[in-house]
Tab-separated table of C-alpha atoms in Angstrom:
chain	number	residue	atom	x	y	z
K	10	MET	CA	7.914	118.143	-121.944
K	11	LYS	CA	3.772	117.382	-122.366
K	12	THR	CA	2.580	114.215	-123.439
K	13	ILE	CA	-0.915	114.114	-125.116
K	14	ASN	CA	-2.728	111.189	-125.671
K	15	LEU	CA	-4.834	111.067	-128.848
K	16	SER	CA	-7.839	109.176	-127.446
K	17	GLU	CA	-8.110	112.126	-125.029
K	18	VAL	CA	-8.313	114.778	-128.157
K	19	ARG	CA	-11.032	112.666	-129.497
K	20	ASP	CA	-12.916	112.347	-126.593
K	21	LYS	CA	-12.805	116.434	-125.551
K	22	VAL	CA	-13.425	117.170	-129.447
K	23	LYS	CA	-16.374	114.167	-129.189
K	24	ASP	CA	-17.964	116.236	-126.390
K	25	MET	CA	-17.161	119.804	-127.184
K	26	VAL	CA	-18.929	119.480	-130.623
K	27	GLN	CA	-21.837	118.249	-128.793
K	28	GLU	CA	-22.022	120.895	-125.932
K	29	ALA	CA	-21.281	123.688	-128.178
K	30	ASN	CA	-24.399	122.666	-130.462
K	31	PHE	CA	-26.733	122.372	-127.525
K	32	GLU	CA	-25.909	125.129	-125.243
K	33	LEU	CA	-25.250	128.884	-126.030
K	34	GLN	CA	-22.697	129.735	-123.616
K	35	ASP	CA	-23.192	132.688	-120.672
K	36	ASP	CA	-21.252	135.013	-122.630
K	37	VAL	CA	-23.392	134.745	-125.415
K	38	LEU	CA	-26.787	134.642	-123.406
K	39	LYS	CA	-25.669	137.688	-121.707
K	40	VAL	CA	-25.028	139.650	-124.809
K	41	ILE	CA	-28.325	138.431	-126.199
K	42	LYS	CA	-30.378	139.797	-123.011
K	43	ASP	CA	-28.836	143.027	-123.216
K	44	MET	CA	-29.954	143.660	-126.617
K	45	GLN	CA	-33.038	142.454	-126.175
K	46	ALA	CA	-33.573	144.977	-123.117
K	47	LYS	CA	-32.722	147.528	-125.630
K	48	GLU	CA	-34.898	146.383	-128.539
K	49	GLU	CA	-38.066	148.816	-129.236
K	50	SER	CA	-39.812	147.276	-132.242
K	51	PRO	CA	-42.477	144.128	-131.437
K	52	ALA	CA	-41.290	141.750	-133.896
K	53	GLY	CA	-37.810	142.047	-132.778
K	54	LYS	CA	-38.606	141.405	-129.100
K	55	ALA	CA	-40.690	138.167	-130.098
K	56	VAL	CA	-37.528	137.148	-131.934
K	57	PHE	CA	-35.568	137.526	-128.949
K	58	GLU	CA	-38.113	135.461	-126.856
K	59	GLN	CA	-38.041	132.827	-129.049
K	60	ILE	CA	-34.099	132.630	-129.172
K	61	LEU	CA	-34.038	132.451	-125.643
K	62	LYS	CA	-36.803	129.932	-125.349
K	63	ASN	CA	-34.948	127.789	-128.096
K	64	SER	CA	-32.089	127.822	-126.222
K	65	ASP	CA	-33.711	126.396	-123.170
K	66	ILE	CA	-35.133	123.451	-125.050
K	67	ALA	CA	-32.050	122.619	-126.919
K	68	LYS	CA	-30.145	122.469	-123.906
K	69	LYS	CA	-32.657	120.311	-122.205
K	70	ASP	CA	-33.580	118.282	-124.671
K	71	LYS	CA	-30.081	117.850	-126.235
K	72	LEU	CA	-30.949	119.046	-129.567
K	73	GLY	CA	-29.090	121.157	-131.934
K	74	LEU	CA	-29.892	125.009	-131.352
K	75	CYS	CA	-29.747	125.173	-135.206
K	76	GLN	CA	-30.465	122.446	-137.378
K	77	ASP	CA	-27.475	123.602	-139.209
K	78	THR	CA	-24.751	122.239	-136.867
K	79	GLY	CA	-22.448	123.630	-138.941
K	80	LEU	CA	-18.878	122.828	-140.499
K	81	ALA	CA	-16.921	121.711	-137.832
K	82	ILE	CA	-13.709	124.105	-137.974
K	83	PHE	CA	-10.880	124.263	-135.315
K	84	PHE	CA	-8.020	126.943	-134.417
K	85	VAL	CA	-5.444	124.318	-132.913
K	86	GLU	CA	-2.392	126.241	-130.859
K	87	LEU	CA	0.283	123.503	-130.940
K	88	GLY	CA	3.326	123.683	-128.844
K	89	GLU	CA	6.357	122.571	-130.601
K	90	ASP	CA	7.343	120.804	-127.308
K	91	VAL	CA	4.121	118.878	-127.026
K	92	LYS	CA	4.789	114.882	-127.266
K	93	LEU	CA	1.290	113.188	-129.173
K	94	ASN	CA	0.721	109.821	-127.957
K	95	LYS	CA	-0.333	107.950	-130.988
K	96	GLU	CA	-2.692	104.918	-129.458
K	97	ASP	CA	-6.382	103.495	-129.632
K	98	GLY	CA	-5.864	103.080	-133.330
K	99	LEU	CA	-5.456	106.793	-133.870
K	100	GLY	CA	-2.429	107.496	-136.217
K	101	SER	CA	-2.379	111.090	-136.387
K	102	LEU	CA	-3.674	114.262	-134.530
K	103	LYS	CA	-5.642	115.097	-137.362
K	104	GLU	CA	-6.989	111.817	-137.151
K	105	ALA	CA	-8.068	112.158	-133.557
K	106	PHE	CA	-10.032	115.555	-134.620
K	107	GLU	CA	-11.811	113.791	-137.515
K	108	GLU	CA	-12.599	110.714	-135.136
K	109	GLY	CA	-14.229	113.070	-132.538
K	110	VAL	CA	-16.303	114.828	-135.177
K	111	ARG	CA	-17.554	111.543	-136.851
K	112	ILE	CA	-18.093	110.250	-133.116
K	113	GLY	CA	-19.756	113.462	-131.983
K	114	TYR	CA	-22.129	114.449	-134.745
K	115	LYS	CA	-23.373	110.581	-135.015
K	116	GLU	CA	-23.711	110.151	-130.952
K	117	GLY	CA	-25.469	113.665	-130.806
K	118	TYR	CA	-27.627	113.488	-133.650
K	119	LEU	CA	-26.475	116.280	-135.254
K	120	ARG	CA	-26.531	117.118	-138.817
K	121	LYS	CA	-24.320	116.011	-141.440
K	122	SER	CA	-23.586	119.274	-143.427
K	123	VAL	CA	-20.883	118.370	-145.938
K	124	VAL	CA	-20.567	117.568	-149.348
K	125	GLU	CA	-17.738	115.739	-150.758
K	126	ASP	CA	-17.523	118.032	-153.742
K	127	PRO	CA	-18.759	121.552	-154.033
K	128	ILE	CA	-20.115	121.006	-158.162
K	129	ARG	CA	-20.844	116.967	-157.470
K	130	ARG	CA	-22.723	117.679	-153.955
K	131	LYS	CA	-22.424	113.869	-152.464
K	132	ASN	CA	-22.932	114.270	-148.638
K	133	THR	CA	-19.855	112.745	-146.899
K	134	GLY	CA	-21.966	111.140	-144.272
K	135	ASP	CA	-20.448	112.029	-141.264
K	136	ASN	CA	-19.792	115.921	-141.240
K	137	THR	CA	-15.846	115.012	-142.052
K	138	PRO	CA	-13.440	116.434	-143.458
K	139	VAL	CA	-13.094	118.763	-140.477
K	140	PHE	CA	-11.515	122.046	-141.028
K	141	ILE	CA	-8.463	122.779	-138.936
K	142	HIS	CA	-5.817	125.667	-138.669
K	143	TRP	CA	-3.001	124.745	-136.852
K	144	GLU	CA	-0.565	127.284	-135.313
K	145	LEU	CA	2.691	126.039	-134.244
K	146	GLU	CA	3.638	127.537	-130.762
K	147	PRO	CA	6.680	127.641	-128.728
K	148	GLY	CA	6.762	125.682	-125.490
K	149	ASP	CA	3.987	122.557	-124.791
K	150	THR	CA	0.358	124.575	-125.326
K	151	PHE	CA	-2.330	123.067	-126.317
K	152	LYS	CA	-5.023	124.897	-126.877
K	153	VAL	CA	-8.456	124.129	-129.348
K	154	THR	CA	-10.875	126.356	-130.073
K	155	PHE	CA	-14.093	125.064	-132.021
K	156	ILE	CA	-16.881	126.627	-133.987
K	157	ALA	CA	-19.785	125.323	-135.523
K	158	LYS	CA	-20.402	127.285	-138.564
K	159	GLY	CA	-23.491	127.225	-140.131
K	160	GLY	CA	-23.952	128.079	-144.003
K	161	GLY	CA	-26.300	130.781	-143.833
K	162	ALA	CA	-24.380	133.467	-142.190
K	163	GLU	CA	-21.400	131.856	-143.770
K	164	ASN	CA	-22.681	132.528	-147.490
K	165	MET	CA	-23.395	136.163	-146.535
K	166	SER	CA	-19.504	136.777	-145.749
K	167	GLN	CA	-16.918	138.702	-148.113
K	168	VAL	CA	-13.501	139.756	-148.868
K	169	ARG	CA	-12.033	142.945	-150.600
K	170	MET	CA	-8.842	144.015	-151.596
K	171	PHE	CA	-8.598	147.923	-150.947
K	172	ALA	CA	-5.907	150.330	-151.695
K	173	PRO	CA	-4.237	151.830	-148.686
K	174	ALA	CA	-5.870	154.881	-149.298
K	175	ALA	CA	-9.315	153.760	-148.607
K	176	GLY	CA	-8.163	153.741	-144.777
K	177	LYS	CA	-10.427	153.336	-141.999
K	178	GLU	CA	-13.639	154.956	-143.885
K	179	GLY	CA	-12.975	152.804	-146.675
K	180	LEU	CA	-13.074	149.642	-144.033
K	181	GLU	CA	-15.904	150.988	-142.351
K	182	ASP	CA	-18.231	151.758	-145.125
K	183	PHE	CA	-17.242	148.110	-146.627
K	184	VAL	CA	-18.290	146.398	-142.930
K	185	VAL	CA	-21.439	148.087	-143.360
K	186	GLU	CA	-22.157	147.361	-146.834
K	187	VAL	CA	-21.833	143.617	-146.432
K	188	VAL	CA	-24.144	143.467	-143.313
K	189	ASP	CA	-26.652	145.761	-144.979
K	190	THR	CA	-26.212	143.500	-148.166
K	191	ALA	CA	-26.752	140.346	-146.125
K	192	GLY	CA	-29.969	141.962	-144.519
K	193	SER	CA	-32.211	139.217	-143.024
K	194	ASN	CA	-30.261	136.239	-144.699
K	195	PRO	CA	-27.968	135.588	-141.860
K	196	CYS	CA	-30.242	135.297	-139.152
K	197	PRO	CA	-29.879	138.336	-137.527
K	198	PRO	CA	-29.125	139.478	-134.835
K	199	ILE	CA	-25.400	138.811	-136.098
K	200	ILE	CA	-22.110	138.952	-134.959
K	201	VAL	CA	-19.501	140.388	-137.213
K	202	GLY	CA	-16.096	139.391	-137.321
K	203	VAL	CA	-13.766	141.677	-139.221
K	204	GLY	CA	-10.222	141.085	-140.451
K	205	VAL	CA	-8.065	143.759	-141.715
K	206	GLY	CA	-4.627	143.489	-142.976
K	207	GLY	CA	-2.328	140.397	-143.777
K	208	SER	CA	-2.881	138.875	-147.235
K	209	PHE	CA	-5.921	137.956	-149.356
K	210	GLU	CA	-6.294	134.754	-147.840
K	211	TYR	CA	-4.703	135.761	-144.368
K	212	SER	CA	-7.410	138.670	-143.717
K	213	ALA	CA	-10.427	135.865	-144.044
K	214	LEU	CA	-8.683	133.858	-141.278
K	215	LEU	CA	-8.198	136.940	-139.287
K	216	ALA	CA	-12.246	137.594	-139.570
K	217	LYS	CA	-13.011	134.239	-138.436
K	218	LYS	CA	-10.455	134.623	-135.286
K	219	ALA	CA	-12.283	137.968	-134.740
K	220	LEU	CA	-15.559	135.848	-134.171
K	221	LEU	CA	-13.919	133.638	-131.830
K	222	ARG	CA	-12.689	136.412	-129.109
K	223	LYS	CA	-14.276	135.537	-125.663
K	224	PRO	CA	-16.121	136.884	-124.045
K	225	LEU	CA	-18.614	137.983	-126.906
K	226	GLY	CA	-18.502	141.916	-127.222
K	227	SER	CA	-15.440	142.470	-125.618
K	228	HIS	CA	-13.270	144.972	-127.317
K	229	ASN	CA	-9.774	144.896	-129.124
K	230	PRO	CA	-6.998	145.784	-126.980
K	231	ASP	CA	-5.893	148.859	-129.259
K	232	PRO	CA	-7.801	151.664	-128.435
K	233	PHE	CA	-8.075	152.461	-132.189
K	234	TYR	CA	-9.953	149.421	-132.879
K	235	GLU	CA	-11.880	149.612	-130.378
K	236	ASP	CA	-13.443	152.862	-131.191
K	237	MET	CA	-13.827	151.515	-134.306
K	238	GLU	CA	-16.231	148.384	-132.959
K	239	LYS	CA	-18.136	150.674	-131.157
K	240	ARG	CA	-18.598	152.897	-134.078
K	241	LEU	CA	-19.529	150.139	-136.309
K	242	LEU	CA	-22.043	148.671	-133.734
K	243	GLU	CA	-23.853	151.633	-133.680
K	244	ARG	CA	-23.796	152.029	-137.563
K	245	ILE	CA	-25.246	148.558	-138.100
K	246	ASN	CA	-27.748	148.778	-135.487
K	247	ASN	CA	-29.048	152.124	-136.879
K	248	LEU	CA	-29.681	150.200	-140.505
K	249	GLY	CA	-32.776	149.148	-139.132
K	250	ILE	CA	-32.790	145.550	-140.111
K	251	GLY	CA	-33.479	143.971	-136.745
K	252	PRO	CA	-33.900	140.850	-135.563
K	253	GLN	CA	-34.620	138.358	-138.140
K	254	GLY	CA	-34.725	141.192	-140.688
K	255	MET	CA	-38.071	142.239	-139.357
K	256	GLY	CA	-37.340	145.651	-138.423
K	257	GLY	CA	-35.812	146.905	-135.159
K	258	ARG	CA	-32.852	148.054	-133.081
K	259	CYS	CA	-30.830	145.153	-132.977
K	260	THR	CA	-29.029	143.842	-136.074
K	261	ALA	CA	-25.786	143.132	-134.364
K	262	LEU	CA	-24.872	141.689	-131.509
K	263	ALA	CA	-21.269	142.461	-131.484
K	264	VAL	CA	-18.702	143.650	-133.752
K	265	HIS	CA	-14.986	142.334	-133.397
K	266	VAL	CA	-12.287	143.824	-135.671
K	267	GLU	CA	-8.858	142.075	-135.686
K	268	ALA	CA	-5.704	143.523	-137.477
K	269	PHE	CA	-2.496	142.504	-138.635
K	270	PRO	CA	0.547	143.693	-141.007
K	271	CYS	CA	0.247	143.941	-144.656
K	272	HIS	CA	2.118	144.706	-147.782
K	273	ILE	CA	2.737	148.418	-148.525
K	274	ALA	CA	0.512	148.238	-151.615
K	275	SER	CA	-2.308	146.505	-150.103
K	276	MET	CA	-5.448	146.901	-147.468
K	277	PRO	CA	-7.286	143.495	-147.411
K	278	ALA	CA	-10.045	143.090	-145.531
K	279	ALA	CA	-12.505	140.582	-144.935
K	280	VAL	CA	-15.821	140.414	-143.140
K	281	ASN	CA	-17.477	137.109	-141.566
K	282	ILE	CA	-20.699	137.168	-140.604
K	283	GLN	CA	-21.801	134.994	-137.746
K	284	CYS	CA	-25.446	134.078	-136.673
K	285	HIS	CA	-26.783	134.865	-133.233
K	286	SER	CA	-26.540	130.868	-132.734
K	287	HIS	CA	-23.081	131.435	-131.898
K	288	ARG	CA	-21.241	128.261	-131.022
K	289	VAL	CA	-17.674	128.337	-130.030
K	290	LEU	CA	-15.729	126.303	-127.024
K	291	LYS	CA	-12.533	126.109	-126.188
K	292	PHE	CA	-10.458	123.826	-124.293
K	293	GLU	CA	-6.604	123.197	-123.129
K	294	LEU	CA	-4.622	120.127	-122.288
P	20	MET	CA	-51.356	142.661	-137.543
P	21	ALA	CA	-53.567	140.037	-137.647
P	22	GLU	CA	-53.195	136.290	-136.400
P	23	HIS	CA	-54.677	133.368	-138.582
P	24	HIS	CA	-54.899	129.644	-137.824
P	25	ILE	CA	-54.732	127.654	-141.258
P	26	THR	CA	-55.233	124.002	-142.475
P	27	THR	CA	-53.398	122.764	-145.508
P	28	PRO	CA	-54.249	122.518	-148.146
P	29	VAL	CA	-55.388	126.129	-148.768
P	30	THR	CA	-57.245	127.883	-151.218
P	31	ASP	CA	-56.743	131.207	-153.112
P	32	GLU	CA	-59.463	132.637	-150.433
P	33	VAL	CA	-57.095	131.740	-147.719
P	34	ILE	CA	-54.003	133.237	-148.987
P	35	GLY	CA	-55.918	136.526	-149.799
P	36	LYS	CA	-56.330	136.861	-145.996
P	37	LEU	CA	-52.863	137.023	-145.579
P	38	ARG	CA	-50.803	140.194	-145.172
P	39	ALA	CA	-47.373	140.940	-144.830
P	40	GLY	CA	-46.603	141.365	-141.159
P	41	ASP	CA	-49.545	138.740	-139.829
P	42	ALA	CA	-48.588	136.203	-137.474
P	43	ILE	CA	-49.947	132.445	-138.742
P	44	PHE	CA	-50.018	129.188	-137.364
P	45	ILE	CA	-50.242	126.150	-139.544
P	46	SER	CA	-51.831	123.255	-139.009
P	47	GLY	CA	-51.951	119.690	-141.381
P	48	TYR	CA	-49.254	118.289	-143.639
P	49	VAL	CA	-46.526	120.674	-145.108
P	50	TYR	CA	-43.442	119.117	-147.510
P	51	THR	CA	-39.994	119.923	-146.936
P	52	GLY	CA	-37.566	120.684	-149.471
P	53	ARG	CA	-34.147	122.299	-149.911
P	54	ASP	CA	-31.394	123.061	-152.613
P	55	SER	CA	-30.790	119.320	-153.651
P	56	ALA	CA	-34.227	118.337	-153.694
P	57	HIS	CA	-35.490	121.421	-155.934
P	58	LYS	CA	-32.849	120.791	-158.201
P	59	LYS	CA	-34.215	117.023	-158.839
P	60	LEU	CA	-37.902	118.332	-159.000
P	61	ILE	CA	-36.965	120.761	-161.612
P	62	ASP	CA	-35.080	118.203	-163.753
P	63	LEU	CA	-38.536	116.379	-163.630
P	64	ILE	CA	-40.445	118.669	-164.618
P	65	GLU	CA	-38.202	119.601	-167.483
P	66	GLU	CA	-38.245	116.339	-168.314
P	67	GLY	CA	-42.251	116.300	-168.156
P	68	LYS	CA	-42.164	113.621	-165.840
P	69	ASP	CA	-44.959	113.743	-162.656
P	70	LEU	CA	-43.585	114.492	-159.224
P	71	PRO	CA	-43.382	112.558	-156.469
P	72	VAL	CA	-45.771	115.157	-154.534
P	73	ASP	CA	-48.940	116.806	-155.309
P	74	LEU	CA	-48.160	120.601	-154.869
P	75	LYS	CA	-51.532	122.295	-155.356
P	76	GLY	CA	-52.461	124.140	-152.126
P	77	GLN	CA	-49.583	122.875	-150.274
P	78	PHE	CA	-46.640	124.761	-148.759
P	79	ILE	CA	-42.905	123.906	-148.987
P	80	TYR	CA	-40.816	124.366	-145.790
P	81	TYR	CA	-37.164	124.642	-146.631
P	82	VAL	CA	-35.633	122.654	-143.947
P	83	GLY	CA	-33.155	120.207	-143.137
P	84	PRO	CA	-33.389	118.997	-140.020
P	85	THR	CA	-31.166	116.956	-137.701
P	86	PRO	CA	-31.724	113.299	-137.279
P	87	ALA	CA	-34.815	112.672	-134.912
P	88	ARG	CA	-33.477	111.220	-131.510
P	89	PRO	CA	-35.107	107.644	-130.651
P	90	GLY	CA	-38.980	108.284	-130.074
P	91	LYS	CA	-39.103	111.701	-131.450
P	92	ALA	CA	-40.617	112.790	-134.848
P	93	ILE	CA	-37.844	114.946	-136.001
P	94	GLY	CA	-34.539	116.729	-134.682
P	95	SER	CA	-34.147	120.394	-135.007
P	96	ALA	CA	-35.886	121.644	-137.325
P	97	GLY	CA	-35.496	125.676	-138.249
P	98	PRO	CA	-35.519	127.218	-141.692
P	99	THR	CA	-32.775	127.448	-144.225
P	100	THR	CA	-32.194	130.751	-146.427
P	101	SER	CA	-34.518	130.997	-148.909
P	102	TYR	CA	-33.032	132.886	-151.816
P	103	ARG	CA	-31.183	129.494	-152.821
P	104	MET	CA	-34.560	128.446	-153.844
P	105	ASP	CA	-35.269	131.731	-155.656
P	106	SER	CA	-34.873	130.270	-159.660
P	107	PHE	CA	-37.232	127.372	-158.534
P	108	ALA	CA	-39.911	128.818	-156.626
P	109	PRO	CA	-41.835	130.383	-159.545
P	110	ILE	CA	-42.254	126.961	-161.404
P	111	LEU	CA	-43.584	125.314	-158.617
P	112	HIS	CA	-45.941	127.931	-157.843
P	113	LYS	CA	-47.453	127.494	-161.573
P	114	LEU	CA	-48.041	123.769	-160.378
P	115	GLY	CA	-49.957	125.061	-157.664
P	116	LEU	CA	-47.873	125.880	-154.604
P	117	LYS	CA	-49.459	128.011	-152.561
P	118	GLY	CA	-46.636	129.056	-150.334
P	119	THR	CA	-42.906	128.635	-149.088
P	120	ILE	CA	-41.532	128.633	-145.694
P	121	GLY	CA	-38.037	129.696	-144.888
P	122	LYS	CA	-36.004	132.923	-143.854
P	123	GLY	CA	-34.174	135.723	-145.590
P	124	THR	CA	-35.562	137.879	-148.609
P	125	ARG	CA	-36.714	136.778	-151.760
P	126	SER	CA	-36.039	138.126	-155.206
P	127	GLU	CA	-37.779	140.129	-157.375
P	128	LYS	CA	-39.374	137.517	-159.835
P	129	VAL	CA	-40.649	135.413	-156.831
P	130	LYS	CA	-42.555	138.268	-155.401
P	131	GLU	CA	-44.149	138.776	-158.924
P	132	SER	CA	-44.748	135.256	-158.993
P	133	LEU	CA	-46.712	135.412	-155.830
P	134	ILE	CA	-48.721	138.183	-157.082
P	135	LYS	CA	-49.277	136.329	-160.451
P	136	TYR	CA	-50.094	132.664	-158.841
P	137	LYS	CA	-51.725	133.862	-155.499
P	138	GLY	CA	-49.165	132.663	-152.921
P	139	VAL	CA	-47.145	133.405	-149.989
P	140	TYR	CA	-43.882	133.583	-148.397
P	141	LEU	CA	-43.736	132.847	-144.835
P	142	ALA	CA	-40.484	133.184	-142.453
P	143	ALA	CA	-39.972	131.122	-139.177
P	144	VAL	CA	-37.559	132.145	-136.766
P	145	GLY	CA	-34.011	130.993	-138.034
P	146	GLY	CA	-31.584	129.518	-135.420
P	147	ALA	CA	-34.858	128.481	-133.308
P	148	GLY	CA	-34.792	124.795	-134.631
P	149	ALA	CA	-35.170	123.352	-131.488
P	150	LEU	CA	-38.048	125.417	-130.724
P	151	ILE	CA	-39.958	124.838	-133.921
P	152	SER	CA	-39.313	121.075	-133.602
P	153	GLN	CA	-42.187	121.176	-131.131
P	154	SER	CA	-44.800	122.181	-133.825
P	155	ILE	CA	-43.863	119.108	-135.741
P	156	GLU	CA	-45.997	116.029	-134.825
P	157	GLU	CA	-44.826	113.262	-137.678
P	158	ALA	CA	-42.072	113.370	-140.465
P	159	GLU	CA	-41.657	110.867	-143.156
P	160	VAL	CA	-39.372	110.861	-146.271
P	161	ILE	CA	-41.224	110.341	-149.041
P	162	ALA	CA	-38.703	111.271	-151.804
P	163	TYR	CA	-34.996	111.156	-152.496
P	164	PRO	CA	-33.900	109.412	-148.979
P	165	GLU	CA	-30.207	109.315	-150.590
P	166	LEU	CA	-29.819	113.271	-149.726
P	167	GLY	CA	-30.059	112.728	-146.374
P	168	PRO	CA	-31.048	115.811	-144.538
P	169	GLU	CA	-31.861	116.978	-148.080
P	170	ALA	CA	-34.397	114.804	-148.557
P	171	ILE	CA	-38.296	115.498	-148.955
P	172	ARG	CA	-40.434	114.939	-145.935
P	173	LYS	CA	-44.115	115.365	-145.385
P	174	ILE	CA	-44.217	116.731	-142.036
P	175	LYS	CA	-47.709	117.040	-139.899
P	176	VAL	CA	-47.635	120.166	-138.307
P	177	LYS	CA	-49.716	121.559	-135.724
P	178	ASP	CA	-49.867	125.659	-134.967
P	179	PHE	CA	-46.325	125.876	-136.720
P	180	PRO	CA	-45.699	129.565	-136.471
P	181	CYS	CA	-44.533	131.727	-138.949
P	182	ILE	CA	-44.700	135.416	-139.739
P	183	VAL	CA	-45.837	136.793	-143.551
P	184	ILE	CA	-42.965	138.371	-145.286
P	185	ASN	CA	-44.218	138.635	-148.723
P	186	ASP	CA	-48.295	138.224	-149.665
P	187	MET	CA	-49.937	138.309	-152.714
P	188	TYR	CA	-50.367	142.150	-152.910
P	189	GLY	CA	-47.088	142.866	-152.999
P	190	GLU	CA	-46.135	143.908	-149.822
P	191	ASP	CA	-42.950	143.052	-148.112
P	192	LEU	CA	-42.394	142.965	-144.313
P	193	TYR	CA	-38.661	143.263	-144.734
P	194	GLN	CA	-38.588	146.482	-146.410
P	195	ASP	CA	-41.099	147.988	-144.353
P	196	GLY	CA	-39.598	146.615	-141.000
P	197	LYS	CA	-36.039	147.994	-141.887
P	198	ARG	CA	-37.696	151.362	-143.136
P	199	GLN	CA	-39.425	151.879	-140.022
P	200	TYR	CA	-36.570	151.219	-137.882
P	201	GLN	CA	-33.526	152.920	-139.903
P	202	LYS	CA	-31.881	155.970	-138.294
């Protein structure tokens, strides 16, 4: 049995929210540079240059890559055999995450982007609550994935319930339609997370998990979905939206599709849009 | 595609020179404001009260920056998505606001309002907040401090880089750019 101190979780979380917001990871930078080389439009090339310059400054000065330092969203794979040591004033694992975010966002001069009620909209002041998706696993695994999710791209995301007859054509047309409708709004070049199958809420979760795939631009191990990802990326990049919507070859950096079993009557599909400032980090204890 | 260096406040004559696709470098003072601050401004207008800022000839930058580190004017400060302010922009144009700076598409009503009141809509590069912060020399909260990142700030900018998306002639860079590269 593995014992994990909650203070260690808190401290890891505190560090990871800052590192994710200050530094683009190598896999993201690689895809950005690959796409920059392919971009034809002068405006698009200029945008790529600014994105890379921005990443240098953010890292050097420990400044948010983007002012929207996001909702703090975590996916936690928790082994059933893990023993949690409640110490240092931390009464639960959730509290360790909350405290890590609270300290990290304050210490890192990150923006507090959460309101306590969707209609009355008073800022909570510390970027909590955190959004945690728990996954109980056998054994003693403890894996955490963090994504700082900005509002601009999240707002352009959609869920739709298809009839099974829609098939792959229906799904692919939907994905392209969502990206086309989003246009310049979500800060292209974007990353497109697609979730197909599951249930209404599960498809949205799959779409978000699709965004977390590492390295960025790698493919679904199922060749059927690998082909779909390649086709979708090509169709999306033929839309002409381009970097920041000013026209160009690169509208998306990557398309990741995740599929799951579903009801005989349904084909739920979700598209989660992510901006080029793709801030995803993982740690294991 | 021309390049212009402009200083705020601006006149209609200056706005008339700016065409969709042009690069603009702004110096002078610019006001910041986004969702909640706009709601408050529009409430004041509806109640017939004075605004905390004089918008004549001015620009509003749609931004909610990260907190400034000690010794810095401002934190990361890139544009937020503009469509959320679409219902407010024409009302402010009518009061003399000449430009808005953000990212993303504007509504037909905003584009018509730019023609009617002689204004421009500019985009800064979204997701480049650290880079953009280098063109901001001073920042002071002048209204609604309780809104935190959404408070209205008066910022002093130097060669703040933008691109004209919508000009007062009805041209739209997003539409033109997309058409050119569509396959």
